[in-house]
Short mmCIF file of C-alpha atoms in Angstrom, two decimals:
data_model
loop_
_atom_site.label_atom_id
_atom_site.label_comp_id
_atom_site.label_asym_id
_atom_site.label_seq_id
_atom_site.Cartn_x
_atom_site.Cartn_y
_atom_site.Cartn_z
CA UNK A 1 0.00 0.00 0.00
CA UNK A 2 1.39 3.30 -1.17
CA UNK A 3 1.88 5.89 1.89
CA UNK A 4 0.25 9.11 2.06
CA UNK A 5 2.65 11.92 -0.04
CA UNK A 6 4.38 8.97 -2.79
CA UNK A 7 0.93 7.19 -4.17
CA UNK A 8 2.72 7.02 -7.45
CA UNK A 9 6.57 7.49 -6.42
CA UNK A 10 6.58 3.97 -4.08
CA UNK A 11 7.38 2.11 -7.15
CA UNK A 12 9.97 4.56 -8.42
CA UNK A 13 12.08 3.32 -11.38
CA UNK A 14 9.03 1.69 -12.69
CA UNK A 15 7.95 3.35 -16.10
CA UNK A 16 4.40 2.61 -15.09
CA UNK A 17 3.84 2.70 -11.06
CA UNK A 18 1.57 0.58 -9.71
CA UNK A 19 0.31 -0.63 -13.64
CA UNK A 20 -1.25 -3.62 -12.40
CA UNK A 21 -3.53 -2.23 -10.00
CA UNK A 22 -4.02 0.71 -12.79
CA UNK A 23 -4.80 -2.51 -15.54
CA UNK A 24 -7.50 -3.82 -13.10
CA UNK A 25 -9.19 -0.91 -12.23
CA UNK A 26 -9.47 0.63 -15.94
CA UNK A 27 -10.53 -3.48 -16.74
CA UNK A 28 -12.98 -3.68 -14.45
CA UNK A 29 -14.81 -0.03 -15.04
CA UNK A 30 -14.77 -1.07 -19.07
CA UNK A 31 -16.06 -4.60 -18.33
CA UNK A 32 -18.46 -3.54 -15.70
CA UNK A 33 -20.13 -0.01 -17.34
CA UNK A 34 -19.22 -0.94 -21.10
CA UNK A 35 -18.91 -4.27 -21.41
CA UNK A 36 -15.80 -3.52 -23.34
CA UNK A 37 -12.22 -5.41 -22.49
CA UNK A 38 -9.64 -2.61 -21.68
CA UNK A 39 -5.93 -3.90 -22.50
CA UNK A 40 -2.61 -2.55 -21.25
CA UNK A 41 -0.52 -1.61 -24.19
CA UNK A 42 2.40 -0.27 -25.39
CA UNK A 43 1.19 1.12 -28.46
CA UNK A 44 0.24 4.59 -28.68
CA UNK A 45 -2.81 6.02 -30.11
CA UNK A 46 -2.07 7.89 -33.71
CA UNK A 47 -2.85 11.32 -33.86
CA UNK A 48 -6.80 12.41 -34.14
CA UNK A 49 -9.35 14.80 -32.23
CA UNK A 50 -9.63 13.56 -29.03
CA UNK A 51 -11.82 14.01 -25.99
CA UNK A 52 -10.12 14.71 -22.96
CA UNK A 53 -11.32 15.05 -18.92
CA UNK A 54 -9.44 15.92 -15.81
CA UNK A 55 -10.04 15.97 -12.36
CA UNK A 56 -8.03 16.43 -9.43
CA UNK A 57 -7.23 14.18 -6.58
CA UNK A 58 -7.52 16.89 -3.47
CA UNK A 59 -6.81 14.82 -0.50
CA UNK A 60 -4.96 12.94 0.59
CA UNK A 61 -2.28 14.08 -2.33
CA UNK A 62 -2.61 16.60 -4.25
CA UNK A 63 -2.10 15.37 -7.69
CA UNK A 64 -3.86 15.33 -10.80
CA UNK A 65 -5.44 12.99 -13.25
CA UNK A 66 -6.35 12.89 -16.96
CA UNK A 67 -8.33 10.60 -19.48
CA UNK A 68 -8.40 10.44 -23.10
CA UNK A 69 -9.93 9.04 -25.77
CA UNK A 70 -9.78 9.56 -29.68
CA UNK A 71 -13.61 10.98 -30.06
CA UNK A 72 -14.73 8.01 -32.53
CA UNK A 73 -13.50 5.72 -29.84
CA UNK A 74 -15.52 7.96 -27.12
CA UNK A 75 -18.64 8.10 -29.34
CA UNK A 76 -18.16 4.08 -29.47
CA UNK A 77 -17.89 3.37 -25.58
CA UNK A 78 -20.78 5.74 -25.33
CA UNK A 79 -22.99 3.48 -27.54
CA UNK A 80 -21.95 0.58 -25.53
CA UNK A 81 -22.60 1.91 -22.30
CA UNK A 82 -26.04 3.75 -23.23
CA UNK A 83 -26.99 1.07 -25.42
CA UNK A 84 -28.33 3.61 -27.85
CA UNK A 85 -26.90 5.16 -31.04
CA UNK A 86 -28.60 8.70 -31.40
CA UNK A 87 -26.05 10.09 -28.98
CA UNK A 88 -25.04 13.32 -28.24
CA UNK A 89 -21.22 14.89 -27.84
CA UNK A 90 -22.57 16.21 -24.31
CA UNK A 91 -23.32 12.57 -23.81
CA UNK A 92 -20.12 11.39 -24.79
CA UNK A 93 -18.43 14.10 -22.51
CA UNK A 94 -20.25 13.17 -19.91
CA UNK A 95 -19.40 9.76 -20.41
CA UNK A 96 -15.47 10.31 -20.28
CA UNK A 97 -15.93 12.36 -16.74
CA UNK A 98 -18.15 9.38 -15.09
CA UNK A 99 -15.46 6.75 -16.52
CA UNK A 100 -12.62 9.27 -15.12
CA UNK A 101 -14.76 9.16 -11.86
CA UNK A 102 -14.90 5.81 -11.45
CA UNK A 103 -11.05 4.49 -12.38
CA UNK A 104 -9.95 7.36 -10.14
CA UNK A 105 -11.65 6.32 -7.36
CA UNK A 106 -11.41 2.76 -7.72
CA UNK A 107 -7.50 3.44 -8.01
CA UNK A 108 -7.26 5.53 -4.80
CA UNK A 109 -9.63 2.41 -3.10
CA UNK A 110 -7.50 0.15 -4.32
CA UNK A 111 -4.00 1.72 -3.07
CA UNK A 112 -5.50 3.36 -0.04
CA UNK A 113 -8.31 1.40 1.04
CA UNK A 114 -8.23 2.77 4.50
CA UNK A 115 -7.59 6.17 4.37
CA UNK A 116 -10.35 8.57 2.99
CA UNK A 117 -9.78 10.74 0.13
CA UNK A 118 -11.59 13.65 -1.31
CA UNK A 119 -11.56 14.31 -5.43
CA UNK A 120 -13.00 17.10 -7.39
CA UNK A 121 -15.39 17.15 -10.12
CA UNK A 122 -13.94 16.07 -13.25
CA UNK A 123 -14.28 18.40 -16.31
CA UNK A 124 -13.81 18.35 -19.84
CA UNK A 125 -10.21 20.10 -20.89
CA UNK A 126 -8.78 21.15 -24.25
CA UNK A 127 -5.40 19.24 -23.86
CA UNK A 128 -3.64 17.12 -21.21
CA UNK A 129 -1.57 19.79 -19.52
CA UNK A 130 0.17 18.07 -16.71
CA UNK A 131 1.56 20.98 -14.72
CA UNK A 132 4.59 20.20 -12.65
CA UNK A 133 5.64 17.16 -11.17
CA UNK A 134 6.30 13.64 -13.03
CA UNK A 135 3.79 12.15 -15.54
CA UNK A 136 3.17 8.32 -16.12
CA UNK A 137 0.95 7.58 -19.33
CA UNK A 138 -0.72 3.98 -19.66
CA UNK A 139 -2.03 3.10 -23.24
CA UNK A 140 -5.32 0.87 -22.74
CA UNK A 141 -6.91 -0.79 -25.95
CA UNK A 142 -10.10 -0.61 -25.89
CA UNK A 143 -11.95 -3.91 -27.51
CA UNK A 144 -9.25 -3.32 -30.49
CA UNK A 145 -11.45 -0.32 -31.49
CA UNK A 146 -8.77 2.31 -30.49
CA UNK A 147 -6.58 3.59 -27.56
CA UNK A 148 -7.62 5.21 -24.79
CA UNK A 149 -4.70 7.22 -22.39
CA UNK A 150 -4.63 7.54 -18.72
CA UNK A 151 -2.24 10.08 -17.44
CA UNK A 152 -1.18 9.89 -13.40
CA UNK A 153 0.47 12.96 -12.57
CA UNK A 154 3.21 13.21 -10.16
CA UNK A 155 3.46 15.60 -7.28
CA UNK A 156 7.13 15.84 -6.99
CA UNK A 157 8.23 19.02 -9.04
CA UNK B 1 -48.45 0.54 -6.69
CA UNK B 2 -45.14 0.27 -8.52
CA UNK B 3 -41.77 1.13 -6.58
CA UNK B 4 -40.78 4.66 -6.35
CA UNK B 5 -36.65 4.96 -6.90
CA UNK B 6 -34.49 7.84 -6.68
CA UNK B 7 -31.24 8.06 -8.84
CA UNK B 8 -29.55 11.06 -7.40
CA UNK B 9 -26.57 12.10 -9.62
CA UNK B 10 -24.52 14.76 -11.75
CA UNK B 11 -23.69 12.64 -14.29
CA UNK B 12 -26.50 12.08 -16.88
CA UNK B 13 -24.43 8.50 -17.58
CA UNK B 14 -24.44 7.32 -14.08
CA UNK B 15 -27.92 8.03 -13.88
CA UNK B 16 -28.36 6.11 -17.02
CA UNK B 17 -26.11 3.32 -16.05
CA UNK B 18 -27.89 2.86 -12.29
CA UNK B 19 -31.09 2.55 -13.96
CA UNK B 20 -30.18 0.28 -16.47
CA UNK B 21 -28.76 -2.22 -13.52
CA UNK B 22 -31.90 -1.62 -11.76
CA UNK B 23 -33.80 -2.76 -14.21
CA UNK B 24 -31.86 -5.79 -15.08
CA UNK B 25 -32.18 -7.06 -11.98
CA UNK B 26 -35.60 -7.00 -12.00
CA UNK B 27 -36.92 -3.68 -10.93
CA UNK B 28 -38.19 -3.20 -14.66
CA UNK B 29 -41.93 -2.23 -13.48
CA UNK B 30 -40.42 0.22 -11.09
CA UNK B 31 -41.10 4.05 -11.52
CA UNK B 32 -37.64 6.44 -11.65
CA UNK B 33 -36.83 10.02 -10.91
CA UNK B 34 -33.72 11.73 -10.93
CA UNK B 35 -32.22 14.45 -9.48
CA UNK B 36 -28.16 16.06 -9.96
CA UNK B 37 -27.70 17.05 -6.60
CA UNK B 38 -28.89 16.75 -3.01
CA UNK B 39 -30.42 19.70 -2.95
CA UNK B 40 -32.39 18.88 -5.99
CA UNK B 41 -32.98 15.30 -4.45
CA UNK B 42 -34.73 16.83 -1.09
CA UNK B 43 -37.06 18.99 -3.47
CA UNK B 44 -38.44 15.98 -5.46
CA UNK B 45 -38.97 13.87 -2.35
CA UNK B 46 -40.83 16.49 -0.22
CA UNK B 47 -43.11 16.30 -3.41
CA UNK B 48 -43.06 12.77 -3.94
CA UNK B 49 -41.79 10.27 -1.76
CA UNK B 50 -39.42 7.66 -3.15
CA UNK B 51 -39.20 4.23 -1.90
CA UNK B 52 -35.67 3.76 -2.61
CA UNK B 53 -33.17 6.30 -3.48
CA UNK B 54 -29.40 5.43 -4.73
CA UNK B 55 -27.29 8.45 -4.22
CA UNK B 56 -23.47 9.67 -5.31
CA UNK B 57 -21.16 11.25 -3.28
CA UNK B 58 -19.54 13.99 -5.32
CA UNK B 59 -21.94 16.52 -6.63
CA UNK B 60 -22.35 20.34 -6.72
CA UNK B 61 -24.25 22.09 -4.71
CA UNK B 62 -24.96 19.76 -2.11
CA UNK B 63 -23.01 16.28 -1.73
CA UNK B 64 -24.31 13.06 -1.08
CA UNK B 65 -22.94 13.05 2.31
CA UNK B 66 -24.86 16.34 3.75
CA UNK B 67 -27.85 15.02 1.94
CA UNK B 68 -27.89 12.00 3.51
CA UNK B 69 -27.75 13.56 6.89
CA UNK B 70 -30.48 15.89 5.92
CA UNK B 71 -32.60 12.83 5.26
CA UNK B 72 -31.63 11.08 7.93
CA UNK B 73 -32.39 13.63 10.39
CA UNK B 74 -36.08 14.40 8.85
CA UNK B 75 -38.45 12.50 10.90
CA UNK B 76 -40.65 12.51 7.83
CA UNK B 77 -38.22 10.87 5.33
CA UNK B 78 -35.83 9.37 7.57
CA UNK B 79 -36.99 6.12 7.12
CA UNK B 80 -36.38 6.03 3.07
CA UNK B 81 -33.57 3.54 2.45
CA UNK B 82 -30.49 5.33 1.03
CA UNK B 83 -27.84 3.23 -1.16
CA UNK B 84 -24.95 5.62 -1.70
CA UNK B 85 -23.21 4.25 -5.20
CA UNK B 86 -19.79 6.47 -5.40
CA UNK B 87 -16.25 6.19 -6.68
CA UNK B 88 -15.22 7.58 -3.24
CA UNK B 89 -17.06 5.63 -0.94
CA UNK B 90 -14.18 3.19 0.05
CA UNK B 91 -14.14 1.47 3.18
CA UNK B 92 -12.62 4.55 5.13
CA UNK B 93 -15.63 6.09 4.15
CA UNK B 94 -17.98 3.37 4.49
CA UNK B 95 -18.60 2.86 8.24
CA UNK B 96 -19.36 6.96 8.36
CA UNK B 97 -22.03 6.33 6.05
CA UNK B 98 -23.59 3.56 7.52
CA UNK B 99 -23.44 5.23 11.43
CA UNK B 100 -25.11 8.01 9.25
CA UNK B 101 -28.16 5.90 7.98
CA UNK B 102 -27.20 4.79 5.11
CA UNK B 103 -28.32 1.25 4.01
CA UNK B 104 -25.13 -0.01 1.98
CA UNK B 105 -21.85 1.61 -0.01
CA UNK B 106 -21.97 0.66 -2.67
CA UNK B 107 -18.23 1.34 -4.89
CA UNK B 108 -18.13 2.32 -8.64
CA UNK B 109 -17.82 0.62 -11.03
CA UNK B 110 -20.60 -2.20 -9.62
CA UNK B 111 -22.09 -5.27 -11.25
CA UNK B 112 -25.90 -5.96 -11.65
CA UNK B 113 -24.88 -9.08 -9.34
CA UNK B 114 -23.20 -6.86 -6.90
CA UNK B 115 -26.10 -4.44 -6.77
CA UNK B 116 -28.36 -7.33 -6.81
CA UNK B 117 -26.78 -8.71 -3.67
CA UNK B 118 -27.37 -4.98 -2.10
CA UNK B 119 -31.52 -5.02 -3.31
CA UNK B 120 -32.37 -8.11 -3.76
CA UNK B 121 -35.31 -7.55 -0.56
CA UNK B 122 -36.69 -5.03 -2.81
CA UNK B 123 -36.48 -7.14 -6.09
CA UNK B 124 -38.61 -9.89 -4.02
CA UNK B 125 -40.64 -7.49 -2.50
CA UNK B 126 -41.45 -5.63 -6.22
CA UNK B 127 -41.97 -9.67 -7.24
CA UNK B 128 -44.55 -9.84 -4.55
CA UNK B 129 -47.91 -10.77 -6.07
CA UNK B 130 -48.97 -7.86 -3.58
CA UNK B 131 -46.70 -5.23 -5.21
CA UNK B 132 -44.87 -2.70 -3.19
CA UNK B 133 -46.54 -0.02 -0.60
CA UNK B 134 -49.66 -1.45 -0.28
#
């Protein structure tokens, strides 16, 4: 379990800190709200329009995490979840924040399961700007429809 | 009478989501209202009394904490079962809720089975040739 100020720094060295516990969560929420299989990968989404959310981890670390999708992969996992196809981009915004929601606080559950936390409300963002402190990015393939990203940002400057 | 649930949330897809559970596990006859935020939640019970209401935790305006305790401290809606369904309701958090009133945490992302587990009393009860709330 990952103490209070180094959630992501107790496995320093590691390119991806605590990655399985990152796989299962971000596994489980697809299986569970999409019924979509979310793989680790390596490979790294090409360049497109993307949809991206933020929200911020308040307590007890400050720290800061993003989610993104390309937005034909969002509008996808948005007809899965919903089960309809007449969607909306609010929809599919909305979508991204609730999935952001949920890995983020299954994550924190899962590392701290003991120790309360508080988060903000996640919004919708132009770009992933990480701010200071160390990034870690984790590639998920998404039923081999596309890639979705997952940044954990460090709070170490 | 059908059942009268609650889904108290910001998120239109959570809302979605906890209704689509709901009904898979059996609560399909059931009658649904929603509401983004406590404070929204307290308005459409006052008016019309829920039988059941699943609630988040992180919401504008008012959270699903205070509006718990709100409910819980009303003698006229204090007995409404409250299932709080949140990404932050981990186990830290858990035994505050349930001193508070609240009938189960239940943590995001959840399963129909898990959330069948939680309501399956009110699934038999909806069953019931004698429906619910009369």
């Amino acid at each position: 379990m990952a103490g209070e100020s180094d959630l992501f720094f107790i496995e320093q060295g590691k390119k991806r800190p605590h990655e399985e516990a990152v796989a299962r969560v971000v596994g489980s929420t697809f299986e569970k709200m999409g019924f979509m299989e979310a793989r680790l990968t390596d490979e790294e989404p090409p360049p497109s329009n993307s949809i991206t959310t933020v929200m911020e981890i308040l307590s007890p670390v400050q720290t800061r995490m993003f989610f993104s999708a390309p937005e034909h992969l969002g509008w996808s996992i948005a007809e899965n979840l919903y089960g309809l196809e007449d969607l909306t981009m609010e929809a599919v915004g909305d979508m991204m924040k609730e999935l952001l929601n949920t890995i983020t606080g299954g994550l924190l559950s899962e590392l701290m399961p003991d120790t309360p936390f508080t988060l903000s409300i996640p919004t919708l963002c132009e770009d992933t700007q990480a701010g200071v402190g160390k990034t870690f990015v984790y590639h998920f393939n998404i039923d081999n429809k596309g890639i979705v990203t997952m940044i954990l940002c460090g709070n170490d400057p | 009478m059908p059942m009268r649930i609650l889904i108290v949330d910001d998120t239109t897809t959570a809302r979605i989501f906890a209704k689509k559970c709901l009904t898979n596990i059996g609560l399909h006859d059931a009658e649904f209202m929603q509401a983004v935020h406590g404070i929204d939640a307290l308005e459409k019970i006052r008016e019309t009394p829920p039988d059941l209401i699943l609630t988040d935790l992180m919401m504008p305006e008012m959270d699903g904490e205070t509006f718990l305790k709100t409910l819980k401290e009303d003698p006229d809606l204090q007995h409404i079962p409250v299932l709080v369904v949140s990404s932050a309701g981990n186990m830290a958090r858990r035994d505050a809720l349930l001193a508070m009133g609240a009938l189960d945490v239940l943590p995001k992302p959840f399963s129909t089975t898990e959330i069948y587990d939680v309501l399956k009393s009110f699934v038999q009860a909806e069953e019931d040739d004698d429906g619910w709330g009369e």
